[in-house]
Amino acid sequence: LAKTTQPISMDSYEGQEVNITCSHNNIATNDYITWYQQFPSQGPRFIIQGYKTKVTNEVASLFIPADRKSSTLSLPRVSLSDTAVYYCLVGDIRGAAGNKLTFGGGTRVLVKP
Amino acid sequence: DTEVTQTPKHLVMGMTNKKSLKCEQHMGHRAMYWYKQKAKKPPELMFVYSYEKLSINESVPSRFSPECPNSSLLNLHLHALQPEDSALYLCASSHPKAGGPTDTQYFGPGTRLTVL
């Protein structure tokens, strides 16, 4: 399983864009990159997933360079409610149900007023 | 219904007790998972059920016993736990989409377990 490395924490201010970069140097050909958000005492919540280039949804964008050895989660115009831990996961999630995904250390994002 | 529910929300038990955690989903997902999460740590995978069969057991001690009675239900039976087993226990479910990837996992709110 590809190991991921993320910054331990990041501070930001309301209205700013937050970019969190995840390193996954030994990502395999069939691996996808998935990001989850977790608030205290809640289960992780799926944010976005991608394989290459750029993926955008209503809450975030995911940028993946051509070599796929890293990825960047971009949260536009954050608010106080975006204060959470963000996890980057890399793994092969194709095929049969029940794939093993390993959570990395996560990045604690604190949004200040 | 896009929700994974877990009961109870909180559980306090002694080391000699037997208790069970329950997880339910009605999204038609065919994989269900148990994770353990200690404070300020990432979730750690414990068990995976795929099509109601145990497919992954991450070398979890036998005092934790999973059960999948049907495709919507997942139980975790607890017996003779230790204080260090106190943690947030998370359930998740997933199902691969036809024609593509994204076996995305959907998590429940968790059960906060305290072992005295």
PDB file of C-alpha atoms in Angstrom:
ATOM      1  CA  LEU A   1       0.000   0.000   0.000  1.00  0.00           C
ATOM      2  CA  ALA A   2       1.283   3.418  -0.895  1.00  0.00           C
ATOM      3  CA  LYS A   3       2.280   5.428   2.141  1.00  0.00           C
ATOM      4  CA  THR A   4       1.188   9.051   2.372  1.00  0.00           C
ATOM      5  CA  THR A   5       2.830  12.046   3.994  1.00  0.00           C
ATOM      6  CA  GLN A   6       0.911  15.190   4.878  1.00  0.00           C
ATOM      7  CA  PRO A   7       1.670  18.274   6.966  1.00  0.00           C
ATOM      8  CA  ILE A   8       0.578  17.762  10.556  1.00  0.00           C
ATOM      9  CA  SER A   9      -1.294  21.041  10.791  1.00  0.00           C
ATOM     10  CA  MET A  10      -2.177  24.226   8.938  1.00  0.00           C
ATOM     11  CA  ASP A  11      -3.742  27.505  10.022  1.00  0.00           C
ATOM     12  CA  SER A  12      -5.816  29.717   7.779  1.00  0.00           C
ATOM     13  CA  TYR A  13      -8.330  32.556   7.941  1.00  0.00           C
ATOM     14  CA  GLU A  14     -11.925  32.746   6.850  1.00  0.00           C
ATOM     15  CA  GLY A  15     -12.315  33.453   3.158  1.00  0.00           C
ATOM     16  CA  GLN A  16      -8.864  32.214   2.217  1.00  0.00           C
ATOM     17  CA  GLU A  17      -8.016  29.264   0.012  1.00  0.00           C
ATOM     18  CA  VAL A  18      -6.412  26.302   1.761  1.00  0.00           C
ATOM     19  CA  ASN A  19      -4.139  23.942  -0.118  1.00  0.00           C
ATOM     20  CA  ILE A  20      -3.015  20.689   1.477  1.00  0.00           C
ATOM     21  CA  THR A  21      -0.375  18.654  -0.303  1.00  0.00           C
ATOM     22  CA  CYS A  22      -0.017  14.930   0.161  1.00  0.00           C
ATOM     23  CA  SER A  23       3.094  13.024  -0.923  1.00  0.00           C
ATOM     24  CA  HIS A  24       2.737   9.446  -2.156  1.00  0.00           C
ATOM     25  CA  ASN A  25       5.995   8.616  -3.887  1.00  0.00           C
ATOM     26  CA  ASN A  26       5.322   4.886  -4.307  1.00  0.00           C
ATOM     27  CA  ILE A  27       1.811   5.168  -5.690  1.00  0.00           C
ATOM     28  CA  ALA A  28       0.921   2.193  -7.889  1.00  0.00           C
ATOM     29  CA  THR A  29      -0.584   2.297 -11.363  1.00  0.00           C
ATOM     30  CA  ASN A  30      -4.017   1.205 -10.177  1.00  0.00           C
ATOM     31  CA  ASP A  31      -4.140   3.426  -7.091  1.00  0.00           C
ATOM     32  CA  TYR A  32      -6.629   6.236  -6.692  1.00  0.00           C
ATOM     33  CA  ILE A  33      -6.288   9.227  -4.383  1.00  0.00           C
ATOM     34  CA  THR A  34      -9.111   9.942  -1.960  1.00  0.00           C
ATOM     35  CA  TRP A  35      -9.542  12.708   0.591  1.00  0.00           C
ATOM     36  CA  TYR A  36     -11.693  12.556   3.694  1.00  0.00           C
ATOM     37  CA  GLN A  37     -12.672  15.223   6.225  1.00  0.00           C
ATOM     38  CA  GLN A  38     -13.246  14.447   9.880  1.00  0.00           C
ATOM     39  CA  PHE A  39     -14.748  16.612  12.611  1.00  0.00           C
ATOM     40  CA  PRO A  40     -14.163  15.743  16.283  1.00  0.00           C
ATOM     41  CA  SER A  41     -16.150  12.707  17.468  1.00  0.00           C
ATOM     42  CA  GLN A  42     -17.612  12.107  14.006  1.00  0.00           C
ATOM     43  CA  GLY A  43     -16.866   9.628  11.261  1.00  0.00           C
ATOM     44  CA  PRO A  44     -14.759  10.704   8.285  1.00  0.00           C
ATOM     45  CA  ARG A  45     -16.667  12.198   5.384  1.00  0.00           C
ATOM     46  CA  PHE A  46     -15.706  11.665   1.740  1.00  0.00           C
ATOM     47  CA  ILE A  47     -14.625  14.884   0.031  1.00  0.00           C
ATOM     48  CA  ILE A  48     -13.133  14.074  -3.338  1.00  0.00           C
ATOM     49  CA  GLN A  49     -11.372  11.358  -5.305  1.00  0.00           C
ATOM     50  CA  GLY A  50      -9.232  11.296  -8.419  1.00  0.00           C
ATOM     51  CA  TYR A  51      -6.715   9.422 -10.522  1.00  0.00           C
ATOM     52  CA  LYS A  52      -4.926  12.106 -12.521  1.00  0.00           C
ATOM     53  CA  THR A  53      -5.023  15.775 -13.578  1.00  0.00           C
ATOM     54  CA  LYS A  54      -7.766  17.774 -11.920  1.00  0.00           C
ATOM     55  CA  VAL A  55     -11.050  16.882 -10.286  1.00  0.00           C
ATOM     56  CA  THR A  56     -13.521  19.439  -8.983  1.00  0.00           C
ATOM     57  CA  ASN A  57     -16.772  19.117  -7.091  1.00  0.00           C
ATOM     58  CA  GLU A  58     -18.967  21.476  -5.122  1.00  0.00           C
ATOM     59  CA  VAL A  59     -16.689  21.560  -2.073  1.00  0.00           C
ATOM     60  CA  ALA A  60     -13.102  21.081  -3.271  1.00  0.00           C
ATOM     61  CA  SER A  61     -10.639  20.577  -6.080  1.00  0.00           C
ATOM     62  CA  LEU A  62      -7.990  17.913  -6.351  1.00  0.00           C
ATOM     63  CA  PHE A  63      -4.855  18.524  -8.378  1.00  0.00           C
ATOM     64  CA  ILE A  64      -2.710  15.571  -9.390  1.00  0.00           C
ATOM     65  CA  PRO A  65       0.484  16.120 -11.411  1.00  0.00           C
ATOM     66  CA  ALA A  66       1.474  13.847 -14.257  1.00  0.00           C
ATOM     67  CA  ASP A  67       3.859  11.735 -12.149  1.00  0.00           C
ATOM     68  CA  ARG A  68       1.104  11.238  -9.516  1.00  0.00           C
ATOM     69  CA  LYS A  69       3.667  11.252  -6.708  1.00  0.00           C
ATOM     70  CA  SER A  70       1.750  13.944  -4.903  1.00  0.00           C
ATOM     71  CA  SER A  71      -1.673  15.523  -4.842  1.00  0.00           C
ATOM     72  CA  THR A  72      -3.094  18.780  -3.562  1.00  0.00           C
ATOM     73  CA  LEU A  73      -6.491  19.267  -2.021  1.00  0.00           C
ATOM     74  CA  SER A  74      -7.751  22.799  -2.506  1.00  0.00           C
ATOM     75  CA  LEU A  75     -10.532  24.210  -0.333  1.00  0.00           C
ATOM     76  CA  PRO A  76     -11.759  27.546  -1.724  1.00  0.00           C
ATOM     77  CA  ARG A  77     -12.818  30.357   0.610  1.00  0.00           C
ATOM     78  CA  VAL A  78     -12.808  28.400   3.853  1.00  0.00           C
ATOM     79  CA  SER A  79     -15.113  29.165   6.746  1.00  0.00           C
ATOM     80  CA  LEU A  80     -14.848  28.388  10.455  1.00  0.00           C
ATOM     81  CA  SER A  81     -16.840  25.199   9.862  1.00  0.00           C
ATOM     82  CA  ASP A  82     -14.040  23.843   7.680  1.00  0.00           C
ATOM     83  CA  THR A  83     -11.882  23.404  10.787  1.00  0.00           C
ATOM     84  CA  ALA A  84     -11.263  19.650  10.759  1.00  0.00           C
ATOM     85  CA  VAL A  85      -8.720  16.933  10.093  1.00  0.00           C
ATOM     86  CA  TYR A  86      -8.170  16.106   6.428  1.00  0.00           C
ATOM     87  CA  TYR A  87      -6.895  12.667   5.419  1.00  0.00           C
ATOM     88  CA  CYS A  88      -5.266  11.668   2.162  1.00  0.00           C
ATOM     89  CA  LEU A  89      -5.623   8.008   1.224  1.00  0.00           C
ATOM     90  CA  VAL A  90      -4.069   6.138  -1.668  1.00  0.00           C
ATOM     91  CA  GLY A  91      -5.150   2.709  -2.769  1.00  0.00           C
ATOM     92  CA  ASP A  92      -6.649   0.481  -5.401  1.00  0.00           C
ATOM     93  CA  ILE A  93     -10.387   0.889  -4.997  1.00  0.00           C
ATOM     94  CA  ARG A  94     -11.444  -0.854  -8.169  1.00  0.00           C
ATOM     95  CA  GLY A  95     -13.185  -4.128  -8.462  1.00  0.00           C
ATOM     96  CA  ALA A  96     -14.920  -6.025  -5.711  1.00  0.00           C
ATOM     97  CA  ALA A  97     -16.412  -4.317  -2.713  1.00  0.00           C
ATOM     98  CA  GLY A  98     -14.289  -4.195   0.385  1.00  0.00           C
ATOM     99  CA  ASN A  99     -10.950  -2.655  -0.442  1.00  0.00           C
ATOM    100  CA  LYS A 100      -8.385  -1.987   2.247  1.00  0.00           C
ATOM    101  CA  LEU A 101      -7.512   1.660   2.650  1.00  0.00           C
ATOM    102  CA  THR A 102      -4.954   2.927   5.129  1.00  0.00           C
ATOM    103  CA  PHE A 103      -5.392   6.349   6.671  1.00  0.00           C
ATOM    104  CA  GLY A 104      -2.272   8.461   6.961  1.00  0.00           C
ATOM    105  CA  GLY A 105      -1.581  10.881   9.768  1.00  0.00           C
ATOM    106  CA  GLY A 106      -3.958  13.565   8.507  1.00  0.00           C
ATOM    107  CA  THR A 107      -3.652  17.355   8.470  1.00  0.00           C
ATOM    108  CA  ARG A 108      -5.302  19.356  11.195  1.00  0.00           C
ATOM    109  CA  VAL A 109      -6.688  22.539   9.595  1.00  0.00           C
ATOM    110  CA  LEU A 110      -7.656  25.413  11.876  1.00  0.00           C
ATOM    111  CA  VAL A 111      -9.638  28.249  10.305  1.00  0.00           C
ATOM    112  CA  LYS A 112      -9.477  31.459  12.296  1.00  0.00           C
ATOM    113  CA  PRO A 113     -11.911  34.381  12.145  1.00  0.00           C
TER     114      PRO A 113
ATOM    115  CA  ASP B   1     -31.109   6.906   2.483  1.00  0.00           C
ATOM    116  CA  THR B   2     -27.395   7.723   2.395  1.00  0.00           C
ATOM    117  CA  GLU B   3     -26.655   7.104   6.021  1.00  0.00           C
ATOM    118  CA  VAL B   4     -24.730   4.649   8.134  1.00  0.00           C
ATOM    119  CA  THR B   5     -26.146   4.435  11.638  1.00  0.00           C
ATOM    120  CA  GLN B   6     -24.391   3.143  14.727  1.00  0.00           C
ATOM    121  CA  THR B   7     -25.713   2.254  18.153  1.00  0.00           C
ATOM    122  CA  PRO B   8     -25.121   2.948  20.908  1.00  0.00           C
ATOM    123  CA  LYS B   9     -23.554   6.381  20.640  1.00  0.00           C
ATOM    124  CA  HIS B  10     -21.707   5.911  23.928  1.00  0.00           C
ATOM    125  CA  LEU B  11     -20.884   2.747  25.856  1.00  0.00           C
ATOM    126  CA  VAL B  12     -19.192   2.250  29.195  1.00  0.00           C
ATOM    127  CA  MET B  13     -18.311  -1.292  30.167  1.00  0.00           C
ATOM    128  CA  GLY B  14     -16.267  -3.181  32.685  1.00  0.00           C
ATOM    129  CA  MET B  15     -13.533  -5.599  31.729  1.00  0.00           C
ATOM    130  CA  THR B  16     -15.734  -8.598  32.479  1.00  0.00           C
ATOM    131  CA  ASN B  17     -18.769  -7.412  30.540  1.00  0.00           C
ATOM    132  CA  LYS B  18     -20.047  -8.613  27.200  1.00  0.00           C
ATOM    133  CA  LYS B  19     -21.508  -5.965  24.924  1.00  0.00           C
ATOM    134  CA  SER B  20     -22.199  -5.453  21.232  1.00  0.00           C
ATOM    135  CA  LEU B  21     -21.911  -2.535  18.842  1.00  0.00           C
ATOM    136  CA  LYS B  22     -24.363  -2.326  15.991  1.00  0.00           C
ATOM    137  CA  CYS B  23     -24.079  -0.782  12.539  1.00  0.00           C
ATOM    138  CA  GLU B  24     -26.748  -0.499   9.874  1.00  0.00           C
ATOM    139  CA  GLN B  25     -26.919   0.799   6.320  1.00  0.00           C
ATOM    140  CA  HIS B  26     -29.708   0.751   3.757  1.00  0.00           C
ATOM    141  CA  MET B  27     -27.776   1.919   0.725  1.00  0.00           C
ATOM    142  CA  GLY B  28     -27.448  -1.553  -0.749  1.00  0.00           C
ATOM    143  CA  HIS B  29     -23.726  -1.547  -0.082  1.00  0.00           C
ATOM    144  CA  ARG B  30     -22.075  -4.950  -0.121  1.00  0.00           C
ATOM    145  CA  ALA B  31     -18.975  -4.171   1.919  1.00  0.00           C
ATOM    146  CA  MET B  32     -18.913  -3.142   5.553  1.00  0.00           C
ATOM    147  CA  TYR B  33     -15.998  -2.181   7.768  1.00  0.00           C
ATOM    148  CA  TRP B  34     -15.025  -1.735  11.405  1.00  0.00           C
ATOM    149  CA  TYR B  35     -12.373   0.810  12.355  1.00  0.00           C
ATOM    150  CA  LYS B  36     -10.909   1.774  15.700  1.00  0.00           C
ATOM    151  CA  GLN B  37      -9.797   5.348  16.324  1.00  0.00           C
ATOM    152  CA  LYS B  38      -7.864   6.578  19.337  1.00  0.00           C
ATOM    153  CA  ALA B  39      -7.797  10.245  20.232  1.00  0.00           C
ATOM    154  CA  LYS B  40      -5.845  12.417  17.770  1.00  0.00           C
ATOM    155  CA  LYS B  41      -4.937   9.368  15.664  1.00  0.00           C
ATOM    156  CA  PRO B  42      -6.209   8.226  12.268  1.00  0.00           C
ATOM    157  CA  PRO B  43      -8.771   5.422  12.005  1.00  0.00           C
ATOM    158  CA  GLU B  44      -7.260   1.935  11.987  1.00  0.00           C
ATOM    159  CA  LEU B  45      -8.926  -0.801   9.998  1.00  0.00           C
ATOM    160  CA  MET B  46     -10.055  -3.821  12.034  1.00  0.00           C
ATOM    161  CA  PHE B  47     -12.335  -5.933   9.838  1.00  0.00           C
ATOM    162  CA  VAL B  48     -13.841  -5.931   6.356  1.00  0.00           C
ATOM    163  CA  TYR B  49     -16.886  -7.883   5.243  1.00  0.00           C
ATOM    164  CA  SER B  50     -17.440  -8.269   1.527  1.00  0.00           C
ATOM    165  CA  TYR B  51     -20.754  -9.771   0.432  1.00  0.00           C
ATOM    166  CA  GLU B  52     -21.381 -10.821   4.035  1.00  0.00           C
ATOM    167  CA  LYS B  53     -18.151 -12.789   4.295  1.00  0.00           C
ATOM    168  CA  LEU B  54     -15.197 -11.751   6.410  1.00  0.00           C
ATOM    169  CA  SER B  55     -12.529 -10.798   3.900  1.00  0.00           C
ATOM    170  CA  ILE B  56     -10.007  -8.878   5.983  1.00  0.00           C
ATOM    171  CA  ASN B  57      -9.052  -9.296   9.642  1.00  0.00           C
ATOM    172  CA  GLU B  58      -6.206  -7.003  10.603  1.00  0.00           C
ATOM    173  CA  SER B  59      -4.884  -9.329  13.311  1.00  0.00           C
ATOM    174  CA  VAL B  60      -7.439  -8.059  15.789  1.00  0.00           C
ATOM    175  CA  PRO B  61      -7.487  -9.734  19.246  1.00  0.00           C
ATOM    176  CA  SER B  62     -10.188 -12.356  19.691  1.00  0.00           C
ATOM    177  CA  ARG B  63     -11.920 -10.290  22.351  1.00  0.00           C
ATOM    178  CA  PHE B  64     -13.364  -8.427  19.345  1.00  0.00           C
ATOM    179  CA  SER B  65     -15.718 -10.640  17.342  1.00  0.00           C
ATOM    180  CA  PRO B  66     -17.415  -9.285  14.205  1.00  0.00           C
ATOM    181  CA  GLU B  67     -20.648 -10.590  12.775  1.00  0.00           C
ATOM    182  CA  CYS B  68     -22.523  -9.760   9.589  1.00  0.00           C
ATOM    183  CA  PRO B  69     -26.053 -11.208   9.908  1.00  0.00           C
ATOM    184  CA  ASN B  70     -27.161  -9.771   6.558  1.00  0.00           C
ATOM    185  CA  SER B  71     -26.077  -7.255   3.952  1.00  0.00           C
ATOM    186  CA  SER B  72     -27.451  -4.315   5.940  1.00  0.00           C
ATOM    187  CA  LEU B  73     -26.188  -5.145   9.411  1.00  0.00           C
ATOM    188  CA  LEU B  74     -22.786  -5.387  11.019  1.00  0.00           C
ATOM    189  CA  ASN B  75     -22.147  -6.165  14.665  1.00  0.00           C
ATOM    190  CA  LEU B  76     -19.025  -6.074  16.788  1.00  0.00           C
ATOM    191  CA  HIS B  77     -19.216  -8.278  19.859  1.00  0.00           C
ATOM    192  CA  LEU B  78     -17.007  -7.254  22.755  1.00  0.00           C
ATOM    193  CA  HIS B  79     -15.836  -9.486  25.590  1.00  0.00           C
ATOM    194  CA  ALA B  80     -13.168  -9.137  28.247  1.00  0.00           C
ATOM    195  CA  LEU B  81     -11.895  -5.844  26.905  1.00  0.00           C
ATOM    196  CA  GLN B  82      -9.005  -3.918  28.365  1.00  0.00           C
ATOM    197  CA  PRO B  83      -8.905  -0.207  29.279  1.00  0.00           C
ATOM    198  CA  GLU B  84      -6.597   0.391  26.293  1.00  0.00           C
ATOM    199  CA  ASP B  85      -9.461  -0.699  24.026  1.00  0.00           C
ATOM    200  CA  SER B  86     -11.260   2.523  24.885  1.00  0.00           C
ATOM    201  CA  ALA B  87     -11.688   4.386  21.591  1.00  0.00           C
ATOM    202  CA  LEU B  88     -14.136   5.584  18.964  1.00  0.00           C
ATOM    203  CA  TYR B  89     -15.340   2.594  16.941  1.00  0.00           C
ATOM    204  CA  LEU B  90     -16.357   3.517  13.423  1.00  0.00           C
ATOM    205  CA  CYS B  91     -18.410   1.537  10.965  1.00  0.00           C
ATOM    206  CA  ALA B  92     -18.337   2.181   7.234  1.00  0.00           C
ATOM    207  CA  SER B  93     -19.931   0.725   4.130  1.00  0.00           C
ATOM    208  CA  SER B  94     -19.082   0.840   0.451  1.00  0.00           C
ATOM    209  CA  HIS B  95     -19.986  -0.551  -2.920  1.00  0.00           C
ATOM    210  CA  PRO B  96     -18.085  -0.324  -6.189  1.00  0.00           C
ATOM    211  CA  LYS B  97     -19.840   1.598  -8.919  1.00  0.00           C
ATOM    212  CA  ALA B  98     -20.548  -0.293 -12.111  1.00  0.00           C
ATOM    213  CA  GLY B  99     -18.212   0.536 -14.952  1.00  0.00           C
ATOM    214  CA  GLY B 100     -15.627   2.303 -12.878  1.00  0.00           C
ATOM    215  CA  PRO B 101     -13.750   2.697  -9.628  1.00  0.00           C
ATOM    216  CA  THR B 102     -14.592   4.540  -6.461  1.00  0.00           C
ATOM    217  CA  ASP B 103     -15.388   1.959  -3.847  1.00  0.00           C
ATOM    218  CA  THR B 104     -15.984   4.995  -1.656  1.00  0.00           C
ATOM    219  CA  GLN B 105     -16.510   4.335   2.026  1.00  0.00           C
ATOM    220  CA  TYR B 106     -19.320   6.042   3.927  1.00  0.00           C
ATOM    221  CA  PHE B 107     -18.795   6.275   7.660  1.00  0.00           C
ATOM    222  CA  GLY B 108     -21.186   6.241  10.568  1.00  0.00           C
ATOM    223  CA  PRO B 109     -20.860   8.638  13.526  1.00  0.00           C
ATOM    224  CA  GLY B 110     -19.119   6.047  15.679  1.00  0.00           C
ATOM    225  CA  THR B 111     -19.576   4.553  19.129  1.00  0.00           C
ATOM    226  CA  ARG B 112     -17.489   6.066  21.904  1.00  0.00           C
ATOM    227  CA  LEU B 113     -16.398   3.112  24.025  1.00  0.00           C
ATOM    228  CA  THR B 114     -14.948   3.439  27.511  1.00  0.00           C
ATOM    229  CA  VAL B 115     -13.601   0.349  29.258  1.00  0.00           C
ATOM    230  CA  LEU B 116     -13.220   0.662  33.004  1.00  0.00           C
TER     231      LEU B 116
END
